Coordinates of C-alpha atoms in Angstrom, one line a residue:
Chain A
X477 CA -65.5 294.7 71.3
X478 CA -67.9 292.2 69.7
X479 CA -65.1 291.4 67.1
X480 CA -62.8 290.8 69.8
X481 CA -64.7 288.4 71.6
X482 CA -65.1 286.4 68.5
X483 CA -61.4 286.3 67.7
X484 CA -60.5 285.1 71.3
X485 CA -63.5 282.5 70.8
X486 CA -61.5 281.6 67.5
X487 CA -57.9 281.5 69.0
X488 CA -59.2 279.1 71.7
X489 CA -61.0 276.6 69.4
X490 CA -58.3 276.6 66.9
X491 CA -56.1 275.6 69.8
X492 CA -58.7 273.0 71.0
X493 CA -58.3 271.6 67.2
X494 CA -54.5 271.6 67.0
X495 CA -54.2 269.8 70.3
X496 CA -57.0 266.9 69.8
X497 CA -55.5 266.5 65.9
X498 CA -52.6 265.8 67.3
X499 CA -53.9 263.3 70.2
X500 CA -55.4 261.4 68.2
X501 CA -53.6 261.4 64.8
X502 CA -49.9 261.3 66.2
X503 CA -49.7 257.7 67.1
X504 CA -51.1 256.7 64.0
X505 CA -49.0 258.9 62.0
X506 CA -45.7 257.3 64.0
X507 CA -47.0 253.9 63.4
X508 CA -46.8 254.7 59.6
X509 CA -42.9 256.4 60.0
X510 CA -42.3 253.4 61.9
X511 CA -43.0 251.2 59.4
X512 CA -41.2 252.9 56.6
X513 CA -38.1 252.9 58.8
X514 CA -34.8 251.1 58.1
X515 CA -33.2 249.0 61.2
X516 CA -30.4 251.6 61.8
X517 CA -32.8 254.3 61.7
X518 CA -35.2 252.4 64.3
X519 CA -32.2 252.5 66.8
X520 CA -31.5 255.8 66.0
X521 CA -30.9 258.0 69.3
X522 CA -32.6 260.4 69.5
X523 CA -34.9 259.2 67.4
X524 CA -36.2 261.2 64.3
X525 CA -39.9 261.2 63.5
X526 CA -39.8 261.1 59.4
X527 CA -38.2 258.0 57.8
X528 CA -35.2 259.1 55.6
X529 CA -37.1 257.4 52.4
X530 CA -40.4 256.6 51.4
X531 CA -40.7 252.9 50.9
X532 CA -42.7 249.7 51.2
X533 CA -39.8 247.0 52.0
X534 CA -41.0 246.1 55.3
X535 CA -44.5 245.7 53.6
X536 CA -42.9 243.3 51.3
X537 CA -40.9 241.6 53.8
X538 CA -43.9 240.9 56.4
X539 CA -46.2 240.0 53.5
X540 CA -43.9 237.5 52.1
X541 CA -42.5 236.0 55.5
X542 CA -45.7 236.0 57.9
X543 CA -49.3 234.9 57.4
X544 CA -50.4 238.3 57.3
X545 CA -52.6 237.9 54.2
X546 CA -54.0 234.8 54.8
X547 CA -55.1 236.7 58.2
X548 CA -56.5 239.4 56.0
X549 CA -58.2 236.9 54.1
X550 CA -59.8 235.1 57.0
X551 CA -60.8 238.7 58.5
X552 CA -62.3 239.7 55.0
X553 CA -64.6 236.4 55.1
X554 CA -65.5 236.6 58.9
X555 CA -66.7 240.4 58.2
X556 CA -68.3 239.9 55.0
X557 CA -70.3 236.7 56.5
X558 CA -71.3 238.2 59.8
X559 CA -72.3 241.6 58.0
X560 CA -74.8 239.4 55.6
X561 CA -75.9 236.7 57.9
X562 CA -76.9 239.6 60.4
X563 CA -79.0 241.2 58.4
X564 CA -80.4 237.8 57.4
X565 CA -81.6 237.3 60.7
X566 CA -82.2 241.0 62.0
X567 CA -84.2 242.5 59.1
X568 CA -87.3 239.9 59.3
X569 CA -87.1 240.0 63.1
X570 CA -87.2 243.8 63.2
X571 CA -89.9 243.4 61.0
X572 CA -91.8 241.4 63.5
X573 CA -90.8 243.6 66.3
X574 CA -92.3 246.4 64.3
X575 CA -95.3 245.7 62.5
X576 CA -96.6 242.8 65.3
X577 CA -97.9 243.3 68.5
X578 CA -97.8 240.3 71.3
X579 CA -97.5 239.5 74.8
X580 CA -93.4 239.4 75.6
X581 CA -92.4 241.9 72.8
X582 CA -91.0 244.4 75.5
X583 CA -89.3 241.7 77.5
X584 CA -88.1 240.7 74.4
X585 CA -86.4 244.0 73.0
X586 CA -85.1 244.5 76.9
X587 CA -83.5 240.8 76.5
X588 CA -81.7 242.3 73.3
X589 CA -80.3 245.2 75.1
X590 CA -78.8 243.0 78.2
X591 CA -77.3 240.4 75.5
X592 CA -75.8 243.7 73.7
X593 CA -74.2 244.5 77.0
X594 CA -72.8 241.2 77.8
X595 CA -68.8 240.7 77.5
X596 CA -68.3 238.3 74.7
X597 CA -65.6 236.7 76.8
X598 CA -68.7 235.0 79.4
X599 CA -70.0 233.1 76.0
X600 CA -66.2 232.2 74.4
X601 CA -65.5 230.1 78.0
X602 CA -68.8 227.3 77.7
X603 CA -68.2 227.5 73.6
X604 CA -64.3 226.9 73.9
X605 CA -65.1 223.7 76.4
X606 CA -67.6 222.6 74.1
X607 CA -65.8 223.2 70.5
X608 CA -62.5 221.8 72.2
X609 CA -64.5 218.1 73.1
X610 CA -66.3 217.9 70.1
X611 CA -63.1 219.0 67.9
X612 CA -64.8 221.7 66.3
X613 CA -62.5 224.6 67.1
X614 CA -61.3 226.7 64.1
X615 CA -64.4 225.9 62.4
X616 CA -65.5 228.9 60.1
X617 CA -69.0 228.1 60.1
X618 CA -69.4 228.3 63.9
X619 CA -67.2 231.0 64.2
X620 CA -69.3 233.1 62.0
X621 CA -72.5 231.9 63.5
X622 CA -71.2 233.4 66.6
X623 CA -69.8 236.7 65.1
X624 CA -73.3 236.9 63.9
X625 CA -74.8 235.8 67.6
X626 CA -72.9 238.7 68.6
X627 CA -74.5 241.4 66.3
X628 CA -78.1 240.5 65.9
X629 CA -78.9 242.2 69.6
X630 CA -77.8 245.7 68.2
X631 CA -78.5 245.3 64.8
X632 CA -82.3 244.1 65.2
X633 CA -82.5 246.4 68.0
X634 CA -81.5 249.4 65.9
X635 CA -83.2 248.3 62.6
X636 CA -86.8 247.7 64.8
X637 CA -86.3 251.5 65.6
X638 CA -85.7 252.3 62.0
X639 CA -88.5 250.6 60.9
X640 CA -91.1 252.1 63.3
X641 CA -90.2 255.3 61.7
X642 CA -91.8 253.8 58.6
X643 CA -95.4 255.0 57.7
X644 CA -97.4 251.6 58.5
X645 CA -99.9 252.8 55.6
X646 CA -97.4 251.5 53.3
X647 CA -97.4 247.7 53.6
X648 CA -100.7 248.0 54.5
X649 CA -101.6 248.8 50.7
X650 CA -99.7 245.8 50.0
X651 CA -100.9 243.5 52.5
X652 CA -104.7 244.4 51.0
X653 CA -103.0 243.2 47.5
X654 CA -102.2 240.1 49.4
X655 CA -98.6 240.0 49.1
X656 CA -96.8 237.5 51.7
X657 CA -94.8 239.1 54.4
X658 CA -91.2 238.1 52.5
X659 CA -92.3 240.4 49.9
X660 CA -93.1 243.0 51.7
X661 CA -90.1 243.1 53.6
X662 CA -88.3 242.7 50.0
X663 CA -89.8 245.2 47.8
X664 CA -91.9 247.7 50.0
X665 CA -89.9 247.8 53.3
X666 CA -86.2 246.8 52.5
X667 CA -85.6 249.7 50.2
X668 CA -87.1 252.5 52.4
X669 CA -84.3 250.9 55.0
X670 CA -81.5 251.3 53.2
X671 CA -79.6 254.2 54.8
X672 CA -80.1 252.2 58.0
X673 CA -79.2 248.5 56.6
X674 CA -76.0 250.2 55.3
X675 CA -75.4 251.9 58.7
X676 CA -75.5 248.9 60.4
X677 CA -73.2 246.9 57.6
X678 CA -70.8 249.4 58.4
X679 CA -70.9 249.0 62.6
X680 CA -71.2 244.9 62.3
X681 CA -68.3 245.1 59.5
X682 CA -66.2 247.2 62.1
X683 CA -66.8 245.5 65.1
X684 CA -66.6 241.9 63.3
X685 CA -63.1 243.1 62.1
X686 CA -61.9 244.1 65.7
X687 CA -63.3 241.2 67.3
X688 CA -60.7 239.5 69.6
X689 CA -61.5 237.5 72.4
X690 CA -63.6 235.1 70.3
X691 CA -60.7 234.2 67.9
X692 CA -58.4 234.3 70.5
X693 CA -60.0 231.9 72.3
X694 CA -62.0 229.2 69.9
X695 CA -59.2 229.3 67.0
X696 CA -55.7 227.9 67.4
X697 CA -54.2 226.7 64.4
X698 CA -52.0 229.7 62.9
X699 CA -53.7 229.8 59.2
X700 CA -56.8 229.9 60.5
X701 CA -56.2 233.0 62.3
X702 CA -58.0 236.3 61.6
X703 CA -56.0 239.7 61.4
X704 CA -56.7 240.9 65.3
X705 CA -55.2 237.5 66.6
X706 CA -52.7 237.1 64.3
X707 CA -50.9 240.6 65.0
X708 CA -50.7 239.9 68.9
X709 CA -48.7 236.4 67.7
X710 CA -46.6 238.6 65.6
X711 CA -46.1 240.7 68.6
X712 CA -44.9 238.0 71.0
X713 CA -42.7 236.5 68.8
X714 CA -40.8 239.8 68.6
X715 CA -37.4 238.1 68.2
X716 CA -38.4 237.2 64.7
X717 CA -40.0 240.5 64.0
X718 CA -38.7 244.1 64.9
X719 CA -41.1 246.9 65.2
X720 CA -40.6 248.5 61.8
X721 CA -42.5 245.5 60.6
X722 CA -44.6 245.1 63.7
X723 CA -45.9 248.7 62.5
X724 CA -45.9 248.0 59.1
X725 CA -48.4 245.1 60.0
X726 CA -50.4 247.2 61.9
X727 CA -50.6 249.4 58.9
X728 CA -52.1 246.7 57.0
X729 CA -54.4 245.8 59.3
X730 CA -55.8 249.3 59.8
X731 CA -55.9 251.1 56.5
X732 CA -59.4 249.2 55.4
X733 CA -61.2 250.0 58.1
X734 CA -60.1 253.7 58.4
X735 CA -60.8 254.2 54.5
X736 CA -64.5 252.6 55.1
X737 CA -64.7 255.0 58.6
X738 CA -63.7 258.3 56.3
X739 CA -66.0 257.4 53.2
X740 CA -69.0 256.5 55.6
X741 CA -69.0 258.9 58.4
X742 CA -72.2 260.4 57.7
X743 CA -73.8 257.1 58.0
X744 CA -71.5 256.0 61.3
X745 CA -72.0 259.6 63.0
X746 CA -75.8 259.1 62.5
X747 CA -76.3 255.8 63.9
X748 CA -74.6 256.2 67.1
X749 CA -76.4 259.7 67.2
X750 CA -79.3 257.7 66.9
X751 CA -79.9 257.5 70.3
X752 CA -80.1 261.3 71.0
X753 CA -83.3 262.6 69.3
X754 CA -83.7 266.5 69.3
Chain B
X94 CA -82.6 253.3 69.7
X95 CA -86.7 253.8 70.3
X96 CA -89.0 251.8 71.6
X97 CA -92.4 252.7 70.6
X98 CA -95.7 251.7 72.1
X99 CA -98.2 251.1 69.1
X100 CA -101.7 251.3 69.4
X101 CA -103.0 250.5 66.3
X102 CA -106.8 251.0 66.6
X103 CA -107.4 250.6 62.7
X104 CA -109.3 247.2 62.6
X105 CA -107.1 246.3 59.6
X106 CA -104.2 246.4 61.2
X107 CA -105.3 243.9 63.7
X108 CA -106.2 241.8 60.9
X109 CA -102.9 242.4 59.3
X110 CA -100.8 241.4 62.1
X111 CA -100.7 237.4 61.5
X112 CA -98.4 235.2 64.2
X113 CA -94.8 237.0 64.5
X114 CA -93.2 233.5 65.3
X115 CA -91.8 232.7 61.9
X116 CA -90.0 235.7 61.5
X117 CA -88.7 235.7 65.1
X118 CA -87.2 232.2 64.6
X119 CA -83.9 232.5 63.6
X120 CA -83.3 235.1 65.6
X121 CA -84.8 233.1 68.6
X122 CA -82.4 229.9 67.5
X123 CA -79.3 231.9 67.3
X124 CA -79.2 233.6 70.4
X125 CA -80.7 230.6 72.8
X126 CA -78.0 228.4 71.0
X127 CA -75.3 230.7 71.1
X128 CA -75.7 232.9 73.5
X129 CA -78.4 232.2 76.3
X130 CA -77.2 228.5 76.6
X131 CA -73.2 229.6 77.2
X132 CA -74.4 232.0 79.6
X133 CA -76.5 229.3 81.5
X134 CA -73.5 226.8 81.3
X135 CA -71.0 229.5 82.6
X136 CA -73.1 230.1 85.8
X137 CA -72.9 226.4 86.4
X138 CA -70.0 226.2 85.8
X139 CA -69.1 228.6 88.1
X140 CA -70.8 226.7 90.9
X141 CA -68.2 223.7 90.5
X142 CA -64.4 222.9 91.0
X143 CA -64.1 222.0 86.7
X144 CA -60.5 221.9 85.7
X145 CA -59.6 221.4 82.1
X146 CA -57.9 218.0 81.6
X147 CA -60.1 216.3 84.5
X148 CA -63.0 214.6 83.6
X149 CA -64.8 214.5 87.4
X150 CA -66.2 217.3 88.7
X151 CA -68.7 218.4 92.1
X152 CA -70.8 221.2 92.6
X153 CA -69.7 223.4 95.0
X154 CA -69.4 227.4 96.4
X155 CA -65.5 226.8 96.3
X156 CA -65.1 228.5 93.2
X157 CA -67.0 231.7 94.4
X158 CA -65.1 231.4 98.0
X159 CA -61.7 231.2 96.6
X160 CA -62.3 234.3 94.4
X161 CA -63.9 236.5 97.1
X162 CA -61.0 235.3 99.5
X163 CA -58.3 235.5 97.3
X164 CA -56.3 238.9 98.0
X165 CA -55.4 239.7 94.5
X166 CA -59.2 239.6 93.7
X167 CA -59.6 242.8 95.8
X168 CA -56.8 244.1 93.8
X169 CA -58.2 243.3 90.4
X170 CA -61.4 245.3 91.9
X171 CA -59.7 247.7 92.7
X172 CA -57.7 248.2 89.6
X173 CA -60.5 247.5 87.2
X174 CA -62.5 250.1 89.2
X175 CA -59.8 252.6 88.4
X176 CA -59.2 251.9 85.3
X177 CA -62.8 252.3 84.2
X178 CA -63.7 255.7 86.9
X179 CA -60.6 257.7 85.0
X180 CA -61.2 256.5 81.8
X181 CA -64.7 257.3 81.8
X182 CA -64.2 260.6 83.2
X183 CA -61.5 261.7 81.0
X184 CA -63.2 260.4 77.5
X185 CA -66.7 262.2 78.9
X186 CA -64.6 265.8 79.2
X187 CA -62.7 265.4 76.3
X188 CA -65.7 264.2 74.1
X189 CA -67.5 267.4 75.5
X190 CA -64.3 269.7 74.7
X191 CA -64.1 268.2 71.3
X192 CA -67.9 268.5 70.7
X193 CA -68.4 271.6 71.8
X194 CA -65.2 273.1 69.9
X195 CA -66.4 271.3 66.4
X196 CA -70.1 272.7 67.7
X197 CA -69.2 276.6 68.3
X198 CA -66.3 276.2 65.2
X199 CA -69.0 275.5 62.9
X200 CA -71.6 278.1 63.9
X201 CA -68.3 280.4 62.9
X202 CA -67.6 278.6 59.9
X203 CA -64.2 277.9 61.0
X204 CA -62.1 275.8 58.4
X205 CA -60.7 272.1 59.7
X206 CA -63.7 271.2 61.8
X207 CA -64.4 268.4 59.6
X208 CA -60.6 267.5 59.5
X209 CA -60.8 267.5 63.2
X210 CA -64.0 265.3 63.8
X211 CA -62.4 262.7 61.4
X212 CA -59.2 262.8 63.1
X213 CA -61.4 261.8 66.1
X214 CA -63.2 259.1 64.4
X215 CA -60.8 257.3 62.9
X216 CA -59.8 256.1 66.3
X217 CA -63.0 254.3 66.4
X218 CA -62.2 252.1 63.1
X219 CA -58.8 250.7 64.9
X220 CA -58.9 247.5 66.4
X221 CA -58.8 247.2 70.2
X222 CA -55.9 244.9 70.1
X223 CA -54.1 247.0 67.4
X224 CA -54.7 250.2 69.9
X225 CA -52.4 248.5 72.4
X226 CA -49.6 247.3 69.5
X227 CA -49.3 251.2 68.5
X228 CA -49.6 252.8 72.1
X229 CA -46.9 250.3 73.3
X230 CA -44.6 251.2 70.4
X231 CA -45.4 255.0 71.0
X232 CA -44.4 254.3 74.7
X233 CA -41.5 252.6 74.1
X234 CA -38.8 252.9 77.5
X235 CA -35.8 252.7 75.4
X236 CA -34.0 255.6 74.2
X237 CA -35.7 255.0 70.8
X238 CA -39.0 255.8 72.3
X239 CA -40.7 258.8 70.9
X240 CA -42.4 260.1 73.9
X241 CA -40.0 259.8 76.4
X242 CA -37.4 261.4 73.9
X243 CA -40.0 264.7 73.9
X244 CA -40.0 264.4 77.6
X245 CA -36.4 264.8 78.1
X246 CA -36.5 267.7 76.1
X247 CA -38.5 269.3 78.7
X248 CA -36.2 267.9 81.1
X249 CA -38.5 265.1 82.3
X250 CA -38.1 261.2 82.4
X251 CA -37.6 258.4 81.1
X252 CA -40.7 257.5 82.0
X253 CA -41.3 253.8 82.8
X254 CA -44.2 253.9 81.1
X255 CA -45.3 250.1 81.1
X256 CA -42.9 248.9 83.7
X257 CA -43.6 250.9 87.1
X258 CA -46.9 249.5 88.0
X259 CA -48.3 252.7 88.9
X260 CA -47.4 254.4 85.7
X261 CA -49.0 251.4 83.5
X262 CA -52.3 252.0 85.0
X263 CA -52.0 255.4 83.9
X264 CA -50.4 254.4 80.7
X265 CA -53.7 252.0 79.6
X266 CA -56.0 254.9 81.0
X267 CA -54.5 257.4 78.4
X268 CA -54.7 254.7 75.7
X269 CA -58.1 253.9 76.8
X270 CA -59.4 257.9 76.5
X271 CA -57.9 257.9 73.3
X272 CA -60.0 254.9 72.2
X273 CA -63.2 255.9 73.7
X274 CA -63.3 259.7 73.1
X275 CA -64.6 259.5 69.9
X276 CA -68.1 257.9 71.0
X277 CA -68.8 260.6 73.7
X278 CA -68.2 263.2 71.2
X279 CA -70.8 261.9 68.4
X280 CA -73.2 261.5 70.8
X281 CA -72.6 264.7 72.8
X282 CA -72.6 266.7 69.7
X283 CA -75.7 265.3 68.3
X284 CA -76.9 266.8 71.8
X285 CA -75.6 270.3 71.6
X286 CA -77.4 270.3 68.2
X287 CA -80.7 269.6 69.8
X288 CA -80.4 272.7 72.2
X289 CA -82.8 275.5 71.1
X290 CA -81.0 278.6 69.4
X291 CA -83.3 280.6 71.3
X292 CA -82.2 279.8 74.6
X293 CA -79.0 280.5 73.7
X294 CA -80.0 284.2 72.3
X295 CA -82.2 284.9 75.1
X296 CA -78.9 284.2 77.3
X297 CA -77.1 286.7 75.4
X298 CA -79.4 289.5 75.9
X299 CA -79.5 288.7 79.4
X300 CA -75.5 289.4 79.4
X301 CA -74.7 285.9 80.2
X302 CA -70.6 285.3 80.2
X303 CA -69.4 282.3 78.0
X304 CA -68.7 280.0 80.9
X305 CA -72.1 281.0 82.8
X306 CA -73.8 279.8 79.5
X307 CA -71.7 276.4 79.0
X308 CA -72.3 275.4 83.0
X309 CA -76.1 277.1 83.4
X310 CA -77.5 276.0 79.9
X311 CA -75.3 274.0 78.0
X312 CA -74.8 271.4 80.3
X313 CA -77.9 271.2 82.0
X314 CA -79.6 270.5 78.7
X315 CA -77.4 267.8 77.2
X316 CA -77.2 266.2 80.9
X317 CA -79.9 263.1 79.8
X318 CA -77.3 262.5 76.9
X319 CA -74.1 262.7 79.4
X320 CA -75.8 260.4 81.2
X321 CA -76.5 257.9 78.5
X322 CA -72.7 258.6 77.1
X323 CA -71.2 258.3 80.5
X324 CA -73.3 254.8 80.9
X325 CA -71.9 253.4 77.4
X326 CA -68.2 254.6 78.3
X327 CA -68.6 252.2 81.6
X328 CA -69.7 249.5 80.2
X329 CA -67.5 249.5 77.1
X330 CA -64.5 250.2 79.1
X331 CA -65.7 247.4 81.8
X332 CA -65.8 244.7 79.3
X333 CA -62.2 245.8 77.5
X334 CA -59.8 243.0 77.1
X335 CA -58.0 243.3 73.8
X336 CA -56.5 246.6 74.1
X337 CA -54.9 245.7 77.7
X338 CA -54.0 242.2 76.3
X339 CA -51.7 244.0 73.8
X340 CA -50.6 247.0 75.5
X341 CA -49.6 245.3 79.0
X342 CA -50.7 241.8 79.3
X343 CA -52.1 242.6 82.6
X344 CA -48.7 243.5 84.0
X345 CA -46.3 245.1 85.5
X346 CA -47.0 242.3 88.1
X347 CA -50.6 242.5 87.5
X348 CA -51.0 246.3 87.7
X349 CA -53.1 246.0 84.9
X350 CA -55.0 243.0 85.3
X351 CA -58.6 243.9 84.9
X352 CA -61.4 241.5 85.9
X353 CA -62.2 240.0 82.2
X354 CA -58.3 239.0 81.9
X355 CA -58.0 237.3 85.2
X356 CA -61.0 235.8 84.5
X357 CA -59.1 234.5 81.4
X358 CA -55.8 233.9 82.9
X359 CA -57.3 231.5 85.8
X360 CA -58.9 229.8 82.7
X361 CA -56.6 229.3 79.9
X362 CA -53.3 229.7 82.1
X363 CA -54.0 228.3 85.7
X364 CA -56.6 225.7 83.9
X365 CA -59.0 226.7 86.6
X366 CA -62.4 226.6 85.0
X367 CA -64.5 226.7 87.9
X368 CA -62.9 229.9 89.4
X369 CA -62.4 231.6 85.8
X370 CA -66.0 231.0 85.5
X371 CA -67.2 232.5 88.8
X372 CA -65.4 235.8 87.8
X373 CA -66.9 235.5 84.3
X374 CA -70.4 235.0 86.2
X375 CA -69.2 238.5 88.4
X376 CA -69.1 240.2 85.3
X377 CA -71.9 239.3 83.5
X378 CA -73.7 240.1 86.7
X379 CA -72.1 243.6 86.5
X380 CA -73.3 243.6 82.5
X381 CA -77.0 242.7 83.4
X382 CA -77.2 245.6 86.3
X383 CA -75.4 248.6 83.8
X384 CA -78.1 247.0 80.9
X385 CA -81.1 247.4 83.4
X386 CA -79.7 251.4 84.0
X387 CA -79.4 251.6 80.5
X388 CA -82.9 250.3 79.6
X389 CA -84.7 252.9 82.6
X390 CA -82.5 255.8 81.5
X391 CA -82.8 255.3 77.7
X392 CA -86.6 255.4 78.6
X393 CA -86.6 258.5 80.2
X394 CA -84.4 260.5 77.8
X395 CA -86.9 259.1 74.9
X396 CA -89.8 260.5 76.9

């Protein structure tokens, strides 16, 4: 009786597993297959899923004939600078929020939360108007600062929560020894915060990688575009670029982050589930 | 995301806490300059008749008036709400079903649990703009489109996924469910893990059936998490811009034009900075209201 019930459960769960895996993986698998098709295969009716041969000619074509490598490089610059710069600002601030008592602290934390929820479109509008006037569109230093501004609210909030779990006795001893706050942060707090710091690096890298509105509005020079905006330009000039090339470009812009996600899955899951505590 | 109220009674701590402002200065400068100031500017713009390419402007309520009297605006609000409500509902249902299956699957030590979890999480690693491009290729309406081909095997279609105004909105919602399920799954799975084993065993002893167990024990015990999931999904979906941009561009005939997209179009296609900012100000107001609800809910959950 009991065995029968468990078997029924198992069958049901496997059915859910299979449907879920198909729903989530098929679009990516189809894109991967498209990226290896030739033009005749592309227009084949009825369509076949698998390409005839595994080859990377479409990838080579897109790398040679479009700016995709440049887009990739730009994206890496933005992602790296954002992930690093955000920490530089958020860690000291989180330390202050975690260890200091001051009157408007709770209001400031609430302010951070509000910033976190605001659509980047809202701030992109006036920033465009100013940067265009000053001739500073396409300026990477400013672009990076804006990316950082968008990420510090979440990061500060998250690292503050992480530091709150670290016993205060730990920095107390160092303080008595006369260490400066910066030294305490660097040599005592940061080492114990490593998992939290790694999580926020990944989440911020991911967010900067897929950031669209800001560069879409604030960058108008082709060679300065990041991947996200570059892809939509490729898509809209679809006479020059057919589906198999577009699919190859999509794969190029998806693979680095997907690998990062699979490798650091545990960190990501623990960061996201951080707001649910047992 | 904890917000603990610290009470440090030890005098040593009192002495320890020097002023926090030097540590907070970089944060404040960045946020005031690149976040708060632009927000104030958008609100100011929304009360003007600013246009790109014209220098003089006047303060007026005309932008808001023209937004609210625009018949398209009502349409956009309806589209945005339909998009949000259906996306969020199915993201929650899907997220729960997958989280629950994995939760039970791991208890039964089923193979493939990690694989399924990973395949869902991968969707989070993909930029919204690419999700739009990928689904556009999936939903190709020509005879070479893969989804239409499969439907034709069952005697359906061809479906005009992206050119029929009614179906286009459904297509956008499906792509958004694909995008947003993972976050809910992770949160709900974490929620399921917090249910004490003893409660479930007690229900077994009482002879409660599986369905009763789900609806009268499991769902009520994770309801705070469900609320947070719902709200985070609402915020994420409401601010969606990128995916719709590449999937439909707001078309056909504005059928998938959500508020964020129309604000963009007013400004950068019609050059009407005042009116576009008025729509952005409405988006901002809704964002702030949602953040306030989230803040209060989070506080309750923590306690």
